[in-house]
């Protein structure tokens, strides 16, 4: 925050002006600045400016034991922390050649889908708030809290669970937990018509969101767009189905798509994914009681754990898109290098800069939120 | 269609000289390639075998070998496999060629690697600071950068002194404010 970076530059007279949005603003789930050059209310150029949430996690992880790093991984993306934990654990397991027990895999899937539901509820609310509708935001946050209650019961933590460890999960589901998950899912299901009335068929929202931040499928592929943003351009691709991990092969779910590629289509894809995530979570609840066995495989002493040398690239589908870890071990008790590839590293930087050109000032925040960008993933 | 494309990939990898291919699993392929052949490999993978998605570029600092390892992870939506192309460049001067003309997402990763490791990518659209805007030290992700030593050299520490606590206690406790010092205390309410 040095003043020279924010001082107005003396410019020759013109009708153009500059506007700094951020680092605190309603368009994004964290601190992130977006510098605009405008003519009237039309955006001529947008420049993303990250770094307000840089915590040096990749460097920190090189200095800590494999097991200690678990406390760092969920903090990389606050609204959707579980995929971070799971993909890091998958990487360590692949390096060690560990076979995860089936029950742990199902528990992980349950967690992943609950986390996706929570993240999507958060995004709807935020997206609605950028168009001036605050009720969906309160509703979304309130319903997300019910999912966080389930996480608290299962893991002890509401946001940062640190529930997965290499080899499995930390503890089994408590008695009656699955019934409580079921009743929460039933409740969320019953809320969907309310959401439709409030937001998804609300003409104020539909008119505001349609045609904003439109990209074609070719552009999306060119710019490295993944996840719901890519599916909103009509490409039916999901890491869970096309590069499966855990037990997603055994689960029955659809991959919703939309054709338009604008903010409205992206929101609709997330709305339909919510239904699919509830469907997957119900399958897990039905299957879990019949799957006996341990919840983790035997692991070496975690405080003196030398992971075999090698490198591995593991991908999962987070609520925002393709999430991957590149983990390198030199056979020591600490990772030699860890690199996280978050979907927002594309969405919040290049894609946002390109989509904001020609957009109106009041739609900039909406474009940001419709991409579901998460600045902590960019900064790490 | 999918079958045709995977045969394309096999013939392509056979054609190229000086590369080492290892299939780690059905959907993961590791390729080791010389630095001067890597852009050509990526161009062929994208143009002839449908590897259109650059998932990430990772950089690893192998300080003992005095080399940087650059890993390009590319994914094909049609074949459904991920190729990780590994190449090694000299740590000094740490200059390499950009693949921005082949993959647009490379701009972000190259800018990030330049900032964190000091590798300069010729032809990349923007090599300016992004995350570490106000940082003027050496690239921090290099193995020879010691965070703790840097902090000790550049910042002052204040030692914790238990006497502070005694001083505070002598004044009547920590953050609590005595009732007679409170601006809106119950005492006033009762008195009125």
PDB file of C-alpha atoms in Angstrom, chain A residues 63-209:
ATOM      1  CA  UNK A  63       9.880 -25.990   6.008  1.00  0.00           C
ATOM      2  CA  UNK A  64       7.296 -28.170   7.729  1.00  0.00           C
ATOM      3  CA  UNK A  65       6.668 -31.881   8.124  1.00  0.00           C
ATOM      4  CA  UNK A  66       4.290 -33.584   5.708  1.00  0.00           C
ATOM      5  CA  UNK A  67       1.693 -33.910   8.430  1.00  0.00           C
ATOM      6  CA  UNK A  68       2.078 -30.327   9.700  1.00  0.00           C
ATOM      7  CA  UNK A  69       1.247 -28.998   6.254  1.00  0.00           C
ATOM      8  CA  UNK A  70      -2.314 -30.268   6.631  1.00  0.00           C
ATOM      9  CA  UNK A  71      -3.045 -27.250   8.797  1.00  0.00           C
ATOM     10  CA  UNK A  72      -1.977 -24.949   5.960  1.00  0.00           C
ATOM     11  CA  UNK A  73      -3.800 -26.499   3.010  1.00  0.00           C
ATOM     12  CA  UNK A  74      -7.448 -25.575   3.827  1.00  0.00           C
ATOM     13  CA  UNK A  75      -6.446 -21.965   4.451  1.00  0.00           C
ATOM     14  CA  UNK A  76      -5.538 -21.491   0.792  1.00  0.00           C
ATOM     15  CA  UNK A  77      -9.196 -21.206  -0.220  1.00  0.00           C
ATOM     16  CA  UNK A  78     -11.511 -20.078   2.544  1.00  0.00           C
ATOM     17  CA  UNK A  79     -15.008 -20.629   1.021  1.00  0.00           C
ATOM     18  CA  UNK A  80     -14.239 -24.145  -0.249  1.00  0.00           C
ATOM     19  CA  UNK A  81     -11.458 -25.665   1.884  1.00  0.00           C
ATOM     20  CA  UNK A  82     -12.107 -29.415   1.639  1.00  0.00           C
ATOM     21  CA  UNK A  83     -10.851 -30.020  -1.942  1.00  0.00           C
ATOM     22  CA  UNK A  84      -7.532 -28.441  -0.933  1.00  0.00           C
ATOM     23  CA  UNK A  85      -7.061 -30.922   1.919  1.00  0.00           C
ATOM     24  CA  UNK A  86      -8.196 -33.889  -0.111  1.00  0.00           C
ATOM     25  CA  UNK A  87      -6.021 -33.207  -3.131  1.00  0.00           C
ATOM     26  CA  UNK A  88      -2.932 -32.666  -0.969  1.00  0.00           C
ATOM     27  CA  UNK A  89      -3.646 -35.950   0.827  1.00  0.00           C
ATOM     28  CA  UNK A  90      -4.165 -37.719  -2.506  1.00  0.00           C
ATOM     29  CA  UNK A  91      -0.754 -36.452  -3.626  1.00  0.00           C
ATOM     30  CA  UNK A  92       1.032 -37.715  -0.496  1.00  0.00           C
ATOM     31  CA  UNK A  93      -0.808 -41.036  -0.703  1.00  0.00           C
ATOM     32  CA  UNK A  94       0.210 -41.501  -4.318  1.00  0.00           C
ATOM     33  CA  UNK A  95       3.852 -40.753  -3.487  1.00  0.00           C
ATOM     34  CA  UNK A  96       3.782 -43.287  -0.632  1.00  0.00           C
ATOM     35  CA  UNK A  97       1.726 -45.838  -2.538  1.00  0.00           C
ATOM     36  CA  UNK A  98      -0.902 -45.956   0.235  1.00  0.00           C
ATOM     37  CA  UNK A  99      -4.231 -47.663  -0.395  1.00  0.00           C
ATOM     38  CA  UNK A 100      -7.012 -45.668   1.236  1.00  0.00           C
ATOM     39  CA  UNK A 101      -9.750 -47.777   2.898  1.00  0.00           C
ATOM     40  CA  UNK A 102     -13.100 -47.605   1.142  1.00  0.00           C
ATOM     41  CA  UNK A 103     -14.954 -46.123   4.089  1.00  0.00           C
ATOM     42  CA  UNK A 104     -12.526 -43.188   4.200  1.00  0.00           C
ATOM     43  CA  UNK A 105     -13.072 -42.588   0.491  1.00  0.00           C
ATOM     44  CA  UNK A 106     -16.846 -42.377   0.944  1.00  0.00           C
ATOM     45  CA  UNK A 107     -16.456 -40.065   3.924  1.00  0.00           C
ATOM     46  CA  UNK A 108     -14.228 -37.840   1.817  1.00  0.00           C
ATOM     47  CA  UNK A 109     -16.795 -37.700  -0.967  1.00  0.00           C
ATOM     48  CA  UNK A 110     -19.495 -36.750   1.542  1.00  0.00           C
ATOM     49  CA  UNK A 111     -17.312 -33.925   2.810  1.00  0.00           C
ATOM     50  CA  UNK A 112     -16.397 -32.743  -0.672  1.00  0.00           C
ATOM     51  CA  UNK A 113     -20.020 -32.514  -1.725  1.00  0.00           C
ATOM     52  CA  UNK A 114     -21.119 -30.773   1.479  1.00  0.00           C
ATOM     53  CA  UNK A 115     -18.318 -28.288   0.934  1.00  0.00           C
ATOM     54  CA  UNK A 116     -19.461 -27.723  -2.640  1.00  0.00           C
ATOM     55  CA  UNK A 117     -23.021 -27.057  -1.438  1.00  0.00           C
ATOM     56  CA  UNK A 118     -21.743 -24.558   1.140  1.00  0.00           C
ATOM     57  CA  UNK A 119     -19.540 -22.805  -1.412  1.00  0.00           C
ATOM     58  CA  UNK A 120     -22.337 -22.537  -3.996  1.00  0.00           C
ATOM     59  CA  UNK A 121     -24.767 -21.123  -1.410  1.00  0.00           C
ATOM     60  CA  UNK A 122     -22.126 -18.538  -0.567  1.00  0.00           C
ATOM     61  CA  UNK A 123     -21.656 -17.632  -4.227  1.00  0.00           C
ATOM     62  CA  UNK A 124     -25.370 -17.230  -4.995  1.00  0.00           C
ATOM     63  CA  UNK A 125     -25.748 -14.874  -2.105  1.00  0.00           C
ATOM     64  CA  UNK A 126     -22.712 -12.868  -3.089  1.00  0.00           C
ATOM     65  CA  UNK A 127     -23.719 -12.684  -6.726  1.00  0.00           C
ATOM     66  CA  UNK A 128     -27.210 -11.485  -5.798  1.00  0.00           C
ATOM     67  CA  UNK A 129     -25.716  -8.842  -3.507  1.00  0.00           C
ATOM     68  CA  UNK A 130     -23.690  -7.384  -6.386  1.00  0.00           C
ATOM     69  CA  UNK A 131     -26.965  -6.701  -8.177  1.00  0.00           C
ATOM     70  CA  UNK A 132     -28.414  -4.970  -5.135  1.00  0.00           C
ATOM     71  CA  UNK A 133     -30.463  -7.888  -3.796  1.00  0.00           C
ATOM     72  CA  UNK A 134     -29.484  -8.569  -0.220  1.00  0.00           C
ATOM     73  CA  UNK A 135     -32.062 -11.134   0.877  1.00  0.00           C
ATOM     74  CA  UNK A 136     -30.517 -14.056  -1.063  1.00  0.00           C
ATOM     75  CA  UNK A 137     -27.210 -13.223   0.595  1.00  0.00           C
ATOM     76  CA  UNK A 138     -28.677 -13.546   4.091  1.00  0.00           C
ATOM     77  CA  UNK A 139     -30.548 -16.682   3.123  1.00  0.00           C
ATOM     78  CA  UNK A 140     -27.518 -18.245   1.490  1.00  0.00           C
ATOM     79  CA  UNK A 141     -25.252 -17.532   4.445  1.00  0.00           C
ATOM     80  CA  UNK A 142     -27.883 -18.798   6.904  1.00  0.00           C
ATOM     81  CA  UNK A 143     -28.346 -22.064   4.995  1.00  0.00           C
ATOM     82  CA  UNK A 144     -24.604 -22.468   4.570  1.00  0.00           C
ATOM     83  CA  UNK A 145     -24.342 -22.279   8.334  1.00  0.00           C
ATOM     84  CA  UNK A 146     -26.415 -25.458   8.625  1.00  0.00           C
ATOM     85  CA  UNK A 147     -23.815 -27.254   6.529  1.00  0.00           C
ATOM     86  CA  UNK A 148     -21.077 -25.780   8.707  1.00  0.00           C
ATOM     87  CA  UNK A 149     -22.891 -27.215  11.742  1.00  0.00           C
ATOM     88  CA  UNK A 150     -22.568 -30.656  10.164  1.00  0.00           C
ATOM     89  CA  UNK A 151     -18.867 -30.055   9.570  1.00  0.00           C
ATOM     90  CA  UNK A 152     -18.438 -29.001  13.168  1.00  0.00           C
ATOM     91  CA  UNK A 153     -20.006 -32.221  14.349  1.00  0.00           C
ATOM     92  CA  UNK A 154     -17.965 -34.410  11.995  1.00  0.00           C
ATOM     93  CA  UNK A 155     -14.594 -32.687  12.199  1.00  0.00           C
ATOM     94  CA  UNK A 156     -14.594 -30.272  15.122  1.00  0.00           C
ATOM     95  CA  UNK A 157     -14.021 -27.276  12.859  1.00  0.00           C
ATOM     96  CA  UNK A 158     -16.550 -25.148  11.027  1.00  0.00           C
ATOM     97  CA  UNK A 159     -14.425 -23.752   8.237  1.00  0.00           C
ATOM     98  CA  UNK A 160     -10.952 -25.267   8.540  1.00  0.00           C
ATOM     99  CA  UNK A 161     -11.584 -28.947   9.168  1.00  0.00           C
ATOM    100  CA  UNK A 162      -8.132 -30.550   8.846  1.00  0.00           C
ATOM    101  CA  UNK A 163     -10.127 -33.783   8.872  1.00  0.00           C
ATOM    102  CA  UNK A 164      -8.306 -35.603   6.084  1.00  0.00           C
ATOM    103  CA  UNK A 165      -4.863 -36.990   6.698  1.00  0.00           C
ATOM    104  CA  UNK A 166      -2.708 -38.993   4.295  1.00  0.00           C
ATOM    105  CA  UNK A 167      -4.067 -42.519   4.566  1.00  0.00           C
ATOM    106  CA  UNK A 168      -7.672 -41.694   5.368  1.00  0.00           C
ATOM    107  CA  UNK A 169      -9.657 -39.449   7.677  1.00  0.00           C
ATOM    108  CA  UNK A 170      -9.144 -38.587  11.326  1.00  0.00           C
ATOM    109  CA  UNK A 171     -12.287 -40.091  12.815  1.00  0.00           C
ATOM    110  CA  UNK A 172     -15.496 -41.841  11.915  1.00  0.00           C
ATOM    111  CA  UNK A 173     -18.897 -40.210  11.615  1.00  0.00           C
ATOM    112  CA  UNK A 174     -20.562 -39.922  15.048  1.00  0.00           C
ATOM    113  CA  UNK A 175     -23.778 -41.801  15.887  1.00  0.00           C
ATOM    114  CA  UNK A 176     -26.808 -40.350  14.198  1.00  0.00           C
ATOM    115  CA  UNK A 177     -24.708 -38.058  12.039  1.00  0.00           C
ATOM    116  CA  UNK A 178     -26.014 -39.441   8.766  1.00  0.00           C
ATOM    117  CA  UNK A 179     -29.614 -38.820   9.882  1.00  0.00           C
ATOM    118  CA  UNK A 180     -28.754 -35.214  10.608  1.00  0.00           C
ATOM    119  CA  UNK A 181     -27.076 -34.878   7.205  1.00  0.00           C
ATOM    120  CA  UNK A 182     -30.207 -36.338   5.624  1.00  0.00           C
ATOM    121  CA  UNK A 183     -32.519 -33.913   7.374  1.00  0.00           C
ATOM    122  CA  UNK A 184     -30.296 -30.962   6.418  1.00  0.00           C
ATOM    123  CA  UNK A 185     -30.297 -32.124   2.793  1.00  0.00           C
ATOM    124  CA  UNK A 186     -34.100 -32.458   2.904  1.00  0.00           C
ATOM    125  CA  UNK A 187     -34.305 -28.954   4.269  1.00  0.00           C
ATOM    126  CA  UNK A 188     -31.976 -27.569   1.565  1.00  0.00           C
ATOM    127  CA  UNK A 189     -34.038 -29.380  -1.063  1.00  0.00           C
ATOM    128  CA  UNK A 190     -37.189 -27.763   0.280  1.00  0.00           C
ATOM    129  CA  UNK A 191     -35.513 -24.363   0.115  1.00  0.00           C
ATOM    130  CA  UNK A 192     -34.709 -24.571  -3.583  1.00  0.00           C
ATOM    131  CA  UNK A 193     -38.188 -23.419  -4.760  1.00  0.00           C
ATOM    132  CA  UNK A 194     -37.825 -20.432  -2.434  1.00  0.00           C
ATOM    133  CA  UNK A 195     -34.476 -19.627  -3.981  1.00  0.00           C
ATOM    134  CA  UNK A 196     -36.018 -19.906  -7.428  1.00  0.00           C
ATOM    135  CA  UNK A 197     -38.716 -17.431  -6.500  1.00  0.00           C
ATOM    136  CA  UNK A 198     -36.339 -15.077  -4.797  1.00  0.00           C
ATOM    137  CA  UNK A 199     -33.470 -15.162  -7.243  1.00  0.00           C
ATOM    138  CA  UNK A 200     -33.363 -17.510 -10.197  1.00  0.00           C
ATOM    139  CA  UNK A 201     -36.709 -16.553 -11.725  1.00  0.00           C
ATOM    140  CA  UNK A 202     -36.642 -13.023 -10.376  1.00  0.00           C
ATOM    141  CA  UNK A 203     -36.816 -10.789 -13.449  1.00  0.00           C
ATOM    142  CA  UNK A 204     -34.711  -8.082 -11.799  1.00  0.00           C
ATOM    143  CA  UNK A 205     -31.876 -10.545 -11.438  1.00  0.00           C
ATOM    144  CA  UNK A 206     -32.411 -12.233 -14.801  1.00  0.00           C
ATOM    145  CA  UNK A 207     -32.309  -8.920 -16.682  1.00  0.00           C
ATOM    146  CA  UNK A 208     -29.231  -7.799 -14.832  1.00  0.00           C
ATOM    147  CA  UNK A 209     -27.303 -11.060 -15.290  1.00  0.00           C
TER     148      UNK A 209
END
